[in-house]
Amino acid sequence: MSAGYSVGSHPMTASNALQRESHLEARPMVSPSAPAMPAERRTRIVVVGGGAGGLELVTRLATRLDRKSCEVMLVDRSRTHVWKPLLHEVATGALDANLDELAYGAHARRWGYTFVLGEMEAIDRVARELILAPLWDEAGRQIGGRQRIAYDGLVLAIGSEANDFGAPGVRENCLRLDSRVDADRFRQRLLEQCQRVSRAASASPPRTESVRIAIVGAGATGVELAAELHEVARSLGAHGSGLFDQACIETTLIEAAPRILPALGEKLSAAARVELEKLGVRVRAGVKIVAALPGGFMTADGEMIGADLLLWVAGVKAPPVLERIDGLERSRSGQLLVQETLQTTNDDRIWAIGDCCACPWPGSERPVPPRAQAAHQMAATACENITRGLRGRSLRQFRYHDHGSLVSLSRYMAIGTLMGALVGGQLAIQGTIARLFYKSLYAMHLTAIHGSVRGAVHIALGAVNRVIRPRLKLH
Ligand SMILES: Cc1cc2nc3c(=O)[nH]c(=O)nc-3n(C[C@H](O)[C@H](O)[C@H](O)COP(=O)(O)OP(=O)(O)OC[C@H]3O[C@@H](n4cnc5c(N)ncnc54)[C@H](O)[C@@H]3O)c2cc1C
């Protein structure tokens, strides 16, 4: 398929558009703090967001493109990358993110792309410049002004966040699991609550208290977190955290749909519910939350579900910053509409991949689902298409291959479906084998961002760390 870039009234091929611009003189940077552009202007491809999709994309682009004529740049608001599907483990302390994180700066040096720390605030599509917000230090002092970065091609890979559907009190009273910062905050609050219970148990006379956790949203994230919390309770006693027994953590998982894991089949959903209940999780399906209050959630029936820690992980919507980009079409959840080439529908120079885009899924009424495997596959197609465009070749259509969905229920157990030719359609799996498949997704990500040899070393190191380090990160 040939996707034409259209500049002014002259339709042109992808390659024409990028190549023409690459021979233009370098435009002066508006902000003196913007990264210096070499005197001889190179074509600059800027990727915003170094997550599951964006980090894989810059690694691929930096390997494929000729550095003399092209510059690949990654912009992220964080200095380090932690793969998002691990956040529930970071939140419970089952995973020490300091050991698993990747520093963008070092990765950029190794693979030959440029890393810029900053948060995208807007895009000036006319000037073709990305606008980054000012930088602030921890004390709230501004340490860097607003910054503009010129681009020839721009890829947005800024992920998504939970959707509160406008329910009052969620922003003020709920914790989330959208980023590493959220996961660290949850862990800190969880440990404080556990300390409270432990102190009460050792008081004279001893008091029996518990940590009540209510999670709204029983998709993969909510289910995985609820299961992982059971592991926390089990491990805390073994870590010398005073008098702490498993019953001290009471987890309630709340879902508005009639069953948990609505994206999986009924049988798997029922099996997951049984497993969770065996772990002591209270599952409340078909319960609609209308407000979050400081002491718990209010249901549509007027019931108050009391909790010490309130977590909101329901739904998916695009980051609000996309609302500030004029002229790009968005879905109802705010994601950028893209063509099958992964270019946005209104601007061929701007691409979007991963959770922040709504990409057609032929044969389905829904767009491609917001999953790590979709972001991984889109990174490969976007790299291919950007490279093809620069070389004057026609662009490919993105085709999502659903390899199934797996949800981790504990250290040893996962549940879900495998799909594809290998299993001859769709296969429901659970148990240790499912857990191994689940882990292979992360192995694929490590291989994509480190290469096969270093990727294998990282996988091996991860396995060793799990044996030699404490079960929980308690700080
Ligand atoms: C707890 C949990 C478990 C999950 N488990 C699974 C699973 O088992 N399988 C699966 O397929 N999917 C899973 N997912 C979903 C999966 O994590 C996402 O679909 C995937 O990470 C999306 O990749 P992405 O590249 O679009 O965005 P992300 O991986 O979220 O990366 C977005 C990046 O953009 C950066 N960013 C955001 N805004 C800005 C800005 N304004 N300026 C600069 N940088 C910005 C962020 O710092 C981040 O680095 C899970 C998600 C969660 C939260």
XYZ file of C-alpha atoms in Angstrom, residues 87 89 135 165 180 284 337 423 452 475:
10
model
C 3.914 -2.252 37.813
C 4.750 -6.255 41.159
C 11.497 21.497 34.056
C -15.502 8.020 33.879
C 6.363 3.906 38.351
C -17.728 -8.069 43.868
C -7.142 7.870 15.263
C -2.614 -23.904 18.821
C 19.483 -11.120 21.966
C 11.494 0.472 51.494
